[in-house]
């Protein structure tokens, strides 16, 4: 979050120097990896400094420089026994993602059993909480990842300038999915964290008490007028530091739609989805455990003005009195969570808290099925293939591969299609009638490394169109198939090797006259040429042909081997 005043900015600049003169500073890995039990994630200096100089533990005993961390906050701070550590990401989504990724993938740490406590201040919805209140989230929603049209150019039936990408109006489910729109963390762990946080005596201020009363005239703001408390509700992420009834109301609805009515919009932050994406990716590689993530925010300011107060005055000029107690309550509530985890380590937390809900991102990257934005709902809301990704794959194909028949070893390409996005890592659809194969399938070849590394990023139901030059004439691959079914067992990880001097099918262009529709023939001069998109290749002898008929599909298991068998004629 941003600093509210010049005075705070000066405090920030001066306090940044503190870790450099306290404790032990290390710029290289120790002999053994550091394996903290709790890792506190702060976003900027005031959120971090509230944990320094406390009576409970000394986070500045060790200051470990991590390559890739924020240039403003290059060190991870740890207690003497390394049981508790802290990183400071820097503000905004880019800083958060870069710093967290640098730390979790660092060889300095073993974070496989570490609990991450994301602890920062935030704007707060007066319908759900109050100044200096503590909110623990199950969902984090990247609400500003949308189209936007200037308010002065909006259609008459639009109530907000934001509407989802791949959609045509506000408050629809997005048709284009990036993967960072919604994250869900361990609800059972959140419940335990909330119970522990409620042990804290929360700070407040006289000014905050006075400002809360400005909301008393409307019953829907009853939560705003209450004293600080611990609540369980969800966080919206946006690099834009927004305020006002229109934007806050619109993003409230977005949280509801994108979480399938499960999420409850409560706090506004600038980093959480970015931090969670880095943690999901780390979990995919066995570096962290996403079931051990806690998202905690404290209310430093209301996300919309009280009745009768202009939005600009509320955001820029009014001192709401929530900033100082919100920062203080990061420590007061947070330290109860930290102590609770350490005290209950052997009994509960070492083994982990089993999630009672789906956890992970919108893609289901960690396994399981998201309980928001069901596959059926996603598929009816629009396409998933991002236009620029499709264009980029086509460009790669145009630039790298010359499609022509050559008088030596060539390859015919088989393009599989993905079915359900959530099944992308398990099941693929293969357009198995692209190629007629009248000979023995000998063995599967090496898998496409991009399918191994980024299976969830390939677009849904995208076909790549390629051009081939056959006998000097240009042919375009259309949705065609050959009659033989031997290619049905091919998935996105397989190549089929064809015996030399075996005909694949009839001639592609009889007599060489005119242009006809046909399967593309990728005559690749070099073996091992870069596989393109979801495509794989079948090796055939030079100058072989394929027959063109409508495409069919079969579902096959990803990574399945092609068994040795003989094809019929």
XYZ file of C-alpha atoms in Angstrom:
569
model
C 0.000 0.000 0.000
C 1.057 3.585 -0.497
C 2.283 5.826 2.276
C -0.282 8.408 3.355
C 1.945 11.401 3.930
C 5.330 13.011 3.429
C 6.111 12.414 7.076
C 5.575 8.705 6.645
C 7.717 8.753 3.529
C 10.577 10.289 5.485
C 10.109 7.649 8.180
C 10.217 5.004 5.472
C 13.448 6.336 3.960
C 15.222 6.567 7.288
C 14.049 3.268 8.712
C 15.172 1.373 5.604
C 18.699 1.802 6.927
C 17.960 -0.077 10.136
C 18.527 -3.686 9.039
C 21.922 -2.842 7.568
C 23.323 -1.983 10.977
C 21.577 -4.624 13.081
C 22.375 -8.282 13.474
C 24.469 -10.507 11.271
C 24.563 -9.798 7.539
C 25.125 -12.654 5.116
C 25.592 -12.407 1.362
C 26.072 -16.072 0.600
C 24.541 -19.409 1.476
C 25.391 -21.056 4.734
C 26.397 -24.690 4.869
C 22.822 -25.807 5.548
C 19.630 -24.474 4.029
C 17.507 -22.201 6.189
C 14.173 -23.858 6.970
C 11.925 -21.359 8.770
C 8.668 -22.453 10.324
C 7.021 -19.088 9.633
C 7.847 -16.588 6.886
C 6.310 -13.130 7.302
C 5.677 -11.355 3.997
C 5.621 -7.558 4.297
C 5.150 -5.199 1.370
C 6.869 -1.980 2.436
C 8.943 -0.648 5.296
C 6.305 0.397 7.869
C 4.644 -3.028 7.586
C 8.043 -4.637 8.077
C 9.405 -2.342 10.792
C 6.486 -3.011 13.126
C 8.009 -6.486 13.617
C 11.446 -5.121 14.532
C 12.454 -4.397 18.104
C 9.553 -6.361 19.570
C 9.891 -8.320 22.839
C 8.739 -11.618 21.336
C 11.660 -12.326 18.979
C 14.459 -10.571 17.111
C 13.932 -10.719 13.355
C 17.148 -8.816 12.711
C 19.473 -11.432 14.186
C 20.324 -12.547 10.652
C 20.035 -10.446 7.492
C 20.492 -12.610 4.417
C 20.953 -10.980 1.035
C 18.913 -12.752 -1.648
C 19.671 -12.205 -5.347
C 16.557 -10.950 -7.118
C 15.008 -9.372 -4.038
C 13.877 -5.753 -4.090
C 16.764 -3.272 -4.424
C 15.146 -1.333 -1.582
C 14.852 -4.431 0.599
C 17.599 -6.842 -0.488
C 17.694 -8.873 2.726
C 15.600 -11.589 4.268
C 15.551 -11.120 8.052
C 15.558 -14.116 10.406
C 15.672 -14.884 14.096
C 18.794 -16.451 15.562
C 17.347 -19.968 15.286
C 15.913 -19.222 11.812
C 12.468 -20.367 12.942
C 10.929 -17.046 11.885
C 11.953 -15.069 8.807
C 10.639 -12.002 7.008
C 10.888 -10.658 3.487
C 9.822 -7.243 2.184
C 8.549 -7.414 -1.388
C 8.283 -3.786 -2.396
C 4.888 -2.364 -3.333
C 2.786 -3.394 -6.312
C 2.245 -6.626 -8.188
C 5.503 -6.676 -10.144
C 7.645 -6.101 -7.070
C 5.743 -8.714 -5.093
C 5.923 -11.428 -7.733
C 9.606 -10.835 -8.463
C 10.726 -10.730 -4.844
C 8.702 -13.703 -3.669
C 9.774 -15.802 -6.648
C 13.414 -14.923 -5.987
C 13.128 -16.029 -2.371
C 11.106 -19.211 -2.806
C 13.321 -20.478 -5.616
C 16.527 -19.490 -3.837
C 18.946 -22.257 -2.939
C 19.417 -20.589 0.450
C 16.103 -21.850 1.803
C 14.130 -25.028 2.365
C 10.528 -23.789 2.463
C 8.705 -27.066 2.008
C 7.234 -26.948 5.537
C 7.129 -23.169 5.978
C 3.960 -21.216 6.779
C 3.723 -17.939 4.881
C 1.955 -15.095 6.679
C 1.163 -12.346 4.173
C 0.649 -9.372 6.478
C -0.077 -5.900 5.131
C -2.368 -2.922 5.469
C -5.225 -2.383 3.041
C -8.301 -0.443 2.164
C -11.381 -1.906 3.783
C -15.013 -2.157 2.720
C -17.219 -0.358 5.300
C -19.920 -2.955 4.669
C -17.598 -5.716 5.896
C -15.085 -4.247 8.331
C -13.650 -1.140 9.905
C -10.537 0.947 10.340
C -7.739 -0.970 12.119
C -9.737 -4.188 11.790
C -8.036 -7.444 10.811
C -9.251 -9.478 7.830
C -8.158 -13.017 6.995
C -8.940 -14.099 3.447
C -9.806 -17.307 1.669
C -9.986 -15.751 -1.807
C -7.754 -13.205 -3.512
C -9.243 -11.715 -6.682
C -7.328 -9.664 -9.260
C -10.235 -7.328 -9.891
C -8.548 -4.893 -12.289
C -7.474 -7.574 -14.779
C -10.213 -6.445 -17.156
C -11.031 -4.260 -20.117
C -11.539 -0.582 -19.325
C -13.273 2.196 -21.252
C -13.181 5.821 -20.204
C -16.349 6.773 -18.323
C -17.081 9.487 -20.889
C -17.295 6.871 -23.640
C -19.310 4.189 -21.860
C -22.411 2.659 -23.444
C -25.607 3.802 -21.779
C -26.249 0.387 -20.235
C -22.816 0.121 -18.539
C -22.661 0.937 -14.841
C -18.853 0.766 -14.657
C -15.920 1.304 -16.973
C -14.500 -2.155 -16.199
C -15.678 -5.356 -17.854
C -13.944 -8.745 -18.050
C -11.581 -9.652 -20.834
C -13.277 -11.857 -23.380
C -16.684 -10.562 -22.231
C -18.970 -7.910 -23.693
C -20.418 -6.251 -20.594
C -19.648 -5.727 -16.903
C -20.035 -8.482 -14.308
C -19.763 -11.399 -16.701
C -17.360 -14.243 -16.152
C -14.166 -13.537 -18.140
C -13.800 -15.271 -21.473
C -10.024 -14.878 -21.532
C -8.291 -16.391 -18.531
C -4.728 -15.493 -17.580
C -4.580 -17.743 -14.532
C -4.031 -15.146 -11.810
C -7.611 -13.889 -11.567
C -8.570 -15.892 -8.471
C -6.615 -17.752 -5.813
C -8.054 -19.772 -2.958
C -6.065 -20.597 0.170
C -6.598 -23.141 2.929
C -9.889 -22.297 4.674
C -9.167 -24.603 7.616
C -5.843 -22.876 8.225
C -7.527 -19.493 7.904
C -9.991 -20.507 10.600
C -7.182 -21.490 12.943
C -5.328 -18.254 12.194
C -8.454 -16.203 12.901
C -8.918 -17.957 16.230
C -5.332 -17.206 17.179
C -5.555 -13.583 15.995
C -8.648 -12.990 18.125
C -6.467 -13.381 21.212
C -4.892 -10.007 20.418
C -5.932 -6.709 21.945
C -6.226 -4.584 18.832
C -5.028 -0.987 18.636
C -7.327 1.919 17.766
C -7.167 5.706 17.560
C -9.390 8.594 18.553
C -9.427 9.917 14.996
C -10.478 6.534 13.636
C -13.345 6.364 16.124
C -14.530 9.777 14.980
C -14.286 8.947 11.287
C -16.230 5.716 11.715
C -19.221 7.669 12.970
C -19.545 9.385 9.597
C -20.913 6.065 8.322
C -23.512 5.687 11.079
C -26.362 7.186 9.043
C -26.664 4.095 6.830
C -27.456 0.659 8.251
C -25.431 -1.154 5.588
C -22.325 0.392 7.146
C -22.861 -1.055 10.611
C -19.551 -2.933 10.405
C -17.743 0.345 9.750
C -18.909 1.896 13.008
C -17.786 -1.027 15.185
C -14.500 -1.306 17.059
C -11.600 -3.132 15.371
C -12.114 -6.887 15.241
C -10.923 -9.960 13.375
C -13.146 -10.876 10.424
C -12.947 -13.528 7.725
C -13.511 -12.045 4.284
C -11.659 -11.676 1.019
C -9.108 -9.428 -0.643
C -9.147 -7.653 -3.997
C -5.820 -7.040 -5.734
C -5.177 -4.065 -7.998
C -2.099 -2.016 -8.790
C -4.484 0.930 -9.029
C -5.014 2.507 -5.603
C -8.721 3.117 -6.120
C -11.408 4.660 -3.959
C -15.051 5.638 -4.303
C -18.500 4.101 -4.388
C -18.530 3.270 -8.099
C -15.229 1.432 -8.331
C -15.556 -0.262 -4.958
C -19.108 -1.333 -5.738
C -18.078 -2.681 -9.136
C -15.173 -4.663 -7.728
C -17.423 -5.988 -4.970
C -19.610 -7.520 -7.687
C -16.572 -8.825 -9.568
C -15.416 -10.720 -6.483
C -18.884 -12.229 -6.177
C -19.071 -13.297 -9.835
C -15.528 -14.590 -10.173
C -15.759 -16.688 -6.996
C -19.143 -18.113 -7.964
C -20.861 -16.259 -5.127
C -18.528 -17.705 -2.487
C -16.159 -14.798 -1.927
C -16.970 -11.738 0.148
C -15.240 -8.526 -0.904
C -13.598 -6.963 2.113
C -10.103 -5.515 1.662
C -8.152 -3.877 -1.164
C -4.453 -4.476 -1.721
C -1.784 -4.137 -4.394
C 0.200 -7.357 -4.114
C -1.621 -10.473 -2.925
C -2.440 -12.192 -6.224
C 1.136 -11.659 -7.379
C 2.526 -13.157 -4.180
C 0.140 -16.101 -4.404
C 1.045 -16.796 -8.032
C 4.717 -17.063 -7.082
C 3.804 -19.433 -4.251
C 1.638 -21.592 -6.526
C 4.464 -21.938 -9.014
C 6.890 -22.781 -6.228
C 4.503 -25.455 -4.943
C 4.261 -26.927 -8.435
C 8.021 -27.430 -8.278
C 8.042 -28.812 -4.736
C 9.589 -25.692 -3.202
C 6.673 -24.619 -0.992
C 3.365 -25.961 0.301
C 0.466 -23.764 -0.838
C -1.698 -25.285 1.895
C 0.451 -23.303 4.377
C -0.421 -19.781 3.212
C -2.251 -17.207 5.351
C -3.444 -13.887 3.902
C -3.979 -11.182 6.515
C -4.767 -7.516 5.899
C -5.602 -4.691 8.321
C -7.821 -1.742 7.425
C -5.877 1.503 7.094
C -8.615 3.392 5.204
C -12.125 2.850 3.904
C -12.417 2.013 0.212
C -15.323 4.449 -0.268
C -16.329 7.712 1.399
C -19.002 8.146 4.048
C -22.348 9.548 2.899
C -22.065 13.129 1.690
C -18.261 13.193 1.391
C -16.684 13.505 -2.096
C -14.473 10.594 -3.131
C -11.421 12.778 -3.795
C -11.661 14.479 -0.417
C -12.035 11.116 1.289
C -9.023 9.618 -0.467
C -6.564 12.501 -0.528
C -7.429 15.090 2.106
C -9.255 13.438 5.000
C -7.156 11.826 7.720
C -9.222 8.770 8.585
C -7.051 7.820 11.543
C -6.724 4.178 10.539
C -3.171 4.014 9.257
C -1.220 3.935 12.529
C -3.410 1.383 14.365
C -3.640 -0.741 11.202
C 0.144 -1.026 11.053
C 0.290 -1.776 14.774
C -2.348 -4.488 14.443
C -0.275 -6.305 11.849
C 2.036 -7.094 14.730
C -0.589 -7.543 17.450
C -2.718 -9.998 15.492
C 0.153 -11.443 13.498
C 2.337 -12.306 16.461
C -0.480 -14.379 17.932
C -0.578 -16.379 14.707
C 3.192 -16.802 14.667
C 3.297 -17.909 18.296
C 0.338 -20.213 17.772
C 2.100 -21.992 14.905
C 5.346 -22.351 16.843
C 3.633 -23.491 20.045
C 1.517 -26.025 18.181
C 4.242 -27.158 15.804
C 4.680 -30.727 16.970
C 1.016 -31.334 17.647
C -0.548 -29.720 14.581
C 1.511 -27.614 12.247
C 4.557 -29.725 11.410
C 2.352 -32.210 9.590
C 0.242 -29.446 8.085
C -3.400 -28.458 8.290
C -5.424 -30.458 5.790
C -7.465 -28.143 3.549
C -11.226 -28.499 3.746
C -11.604 -26.731 0.404
C -10.005 -26.460 -3.005
C -6.698 -24.559 -2.889
C -4.721 -23.029 -5.730
C -5.317 -20.953 -8.820
C -8.122 -20.762 -11.352
C -6.423 -23.347 -13.583
C -6.342 -26.082 -10.968
C -2.563 -26.169 -11.306
C -2.074 -27.920 -7.968
C -4.730 -30.539 -8.640
C -8.375 -30.631 -7.707
C -11.271 -28.717 -9.194
C -11.769 -25.018 -8.406
C -15.084 -24.378 -6.668
C -15.482 -21.132 -8.564
C -15.839 -20.502 -12.266
C -16.718 -24.078 -13.150
C -15.494 -25.513 -16.413
C -19.038 -25.519 -17.744
C -19.432 -21.880 -16.866
C -16.077 -20.933 -18.327
C -16.741 -22.741 -21.588
C -20.025 -20.926 -22.155
C -18.628 -17.525 -21.320
C -16.101 -17.346 -24.106
C -12.897 -18.631 -25.584
C -9.718 -19.180 -23.642
C -7.150 -18.790 -26.391
C -5.558 -15.387 -26.005
C -5.299 -13.662 -29.332
C -1.682 -12.673 -28.956
C -0.690 -16.208 -27.943
C -2.371 -17.675 -31.003
C -0.707 -15.081 -33.206
C 2.629 -15.737 -31.588
C 2.420 -19.488 -32.208
C 1.558 -18.881 -35.839
C 4.449 -16.477 -36.189
C 6.841 -19.012 -34.675
C 5.674 -21.544 -37.207
C 6.073 -19.136 -40.086
C 9.515 -18.072 -38.976
C 11.044 -21.397 -37.986
C 9.554 -24.012 -40.281
C 9.577 -24.027 -44.079
C 6.708 -26.240 -45.192
C 7.773 -28.026 -48.336
C 8.369 -31.488 -49.689
C 12.037 -32.345 -49.982
C 13.762 -35.368 -51.506
C 14.768 -36.818 -48.170
C 13.507 -37.542 -44.641
C 10.374 -35.470 -43.875
C 7.783 -35.172 -41.122
C 4.013 -34.928 -41.110
C 2.572 -32.906 -38.249
C -0.266 -34.059 -35.981
C -1.953 -31.273 -34.008
C -3.771 -32.329 -30.822
C -6.463 -30.172 -29.293
C -7.013 -29.557 -25.601
C -10.407 -30.242 -24.082
C -11.162 -29.171 -20.523
C -8.747 -26.595 -19.166
C -8.724 -28.189 -15.723
C -7.755 -31.508 -17.342
C -4.946 -30.062 -19.404
C -2.278 -31.801 -17.328
C -4.078 -35.148 -17.562
C -6.164 -35.481 -20.710
C -5.761 -34.138 -24.219
C -7.850 -34.454 -27.345
C -5.994 -35.502 -30.412
C -7.170 -34.804 -33.921
C -6.217 -38.363 -34.689
C -7.446 -38.579 -38.260
C -5.115 -35.958 -39.611
C -2.794 -38.579 -41.075
C -3.416 -41.947 -42.645
C -0.772 -44.391 -41.446
C -0.533 -47.722 -43.231
C 2.514 -49.081 -41.481
C 3.897 -50.071 -38.115
C 4.195 -47.522 -35.298
C 7.631 -48.236 -33.884
C 8.072 -46.040 -30.800
C 7.206 -42.690 -29.232
C 9.800 -39.972 -29.565
C 10.869 -37.368 -27.002
C 8.148 -35.122 -25.552
C 7.742 -31.481 -26.408
C 9.546 -29.634 -23.576
C 7.064 -26.780 -23.667
C 4.174 -29.116 -23.005
C 6.119 -30.548 -20.069
C 6.979 -27.158 -18.622
C 3.828 -25.136 -19.259
C 0.927 -27.505 -19.891
C -1.708 -25.180 -18.512
C -0.748 -22.237 -20.697
C -1.718 -23.730 -24.011
C -5.005 -22.295 -25.266
C -8.235 -24.215 -25.358
C -9.483 -25.500 -28.691
C -6.967 -23.620 -30.771
C -5.943 -24.959 -34.161
C -2.843 -23.601 -35.779
C -3.169 -22.993 -39.507
C -0.042 -23.523 -41.527
C 0.883 -23.108 -45.147
C 2.586 -25.790 -47.172
C 4.231 -25.569 -50.557
C 3.805 -28.751 -52.558
C 5.181 -29.027 -56.068
C 5.613 -25.296 -56.114
C 1.965 -24.585 -55.323
C 0.574 -23.208 -52.110
C -1.873 -25.363 -50.122
C -3.577 -24.513 -46.893
C -4.204 -27.008 -44.144
C -7.880 -27.190 -43.309
C -9.822 -29.290 -40.856
C -9.356 -32.575 -42.653
C -8.553 -36.136 -41.728
C -7.370 -39.345 -43.272
C -9.388 -42.501 -43.026
C -7.002 -44.654 -41.023
C -7.194 -44.631 -37.207
C -3.690 -45.727 -36.211
C -2.859 -42.203 -35.109
C -5.564 -42.356 -32.448
C -3.114 -43.235 -29.691
C -0.922 -40.235 -30.312
C -0.958 -37.542 -27.688
C 0.850 -34.252 -27.340
C 3.982 -35.968 -26.073
C 4.440 -38.516 -28.863
C 6.068 -38.794 -32.264
C 5.403 -41.714 -34.553
C 8.248 -43.159 -36.581
C 7.297 -44.426 -40.027
C 9.224 -47.070 -41.936
C 10.982 -45.865 -45.044
C 9.380 -46.476 -48.421
C 5.877 -46.852 -46.993
C 3.068 -44.904 -48.593
C 1.080 -42.763 -46.205
C -1.966 -42.324 -48.422
C -2.999 -41.103 -51.830
C -1.303 -38.224 -53.572
C -1.975 -34.791 -52.177
C -2.280 -32.950 -55.472
C -2.947 -35.141 -58.440
C -1.423 -33.786 -61.573
C -0.205 -30.680 -59.795
C -3.062 -28.632 -61.193
C -4.901 -26.117 -59.049
C -5.163 -25.721 -55.300
C -6.850 -28.319 -53.099
C -7.557 -28.658 -49.402
C -5.326 -31.100 -47.589
C -3.619 -31.912 -44.339
C -0.493 -29.865 -43.985
C 2.687 -31.664 -44.847
C 5.522 -30.322 -42.714
C 8.543 -31.289 -44.709
C 11.188 -30.482 -42.155
C 14.650 -30.714 -43.573
C 16.307 -31.036 -40.167
C 15.499 -33.691 -37.625
C 14.803 -32.362 -34.139
C 13.475 -29.030 -35.370
C 11.628 -27.058 -32.696
C 8.176 -28.469 -32.022
C 5.561 -25.817 -32.490
C 2.595 -25.101 -30.227
C 0.798 -28.311 -29.387
C 2.083 -29.972 -32.540
C 4.027 -33.170 -32.817
C 5.344 -34.838 -35.923
C 5.165 -38.178 -37.654
C 8.336 -39.068 -39.522
C 7.692 -40.292 -43.065
C 9.723 -40.947 -46.144
C 10.225 -38.090 -48.581
C 7.425 -37.178 -50.991
C 4.703 -39.149 -49.209
C 1.154 -37.837 -49.234
C -1.914 -37.591 -47.037
C -5.605 -37.715 -47.794
C -7.950 -34.934 -46.678
C -11.280 -35.596 -44.959
C -13.149 -34.050 -41.961
C -11.385 -34.087 -38.593
C -12.269 -36.440 -35.746
C -11.129 -36.413 -32.129
C -10.396 -38.957 -29.422
C -9.621 -38.323 -25.751
C -6.286 -39.769 -24.699
C -4.260 -39.681 -21.503
C -1.443 -37.171 -21.530
C 1.949 -38.807 -21.594
C 0.667 -42.201 -22.658
C 3.113 -44.313 -24.645
C 2.347 -45.556 -28.121
C 2.545 -49.319 -28.095
C 4.134 -51.220 -30.925
C 1.538 -52.433 -33.375
C 0.978 -52.965 -37.076
C -1.403 -50.838 -39.071
C -3.798 -52.120 -41.651
C -4.178 -50.952 -45.203
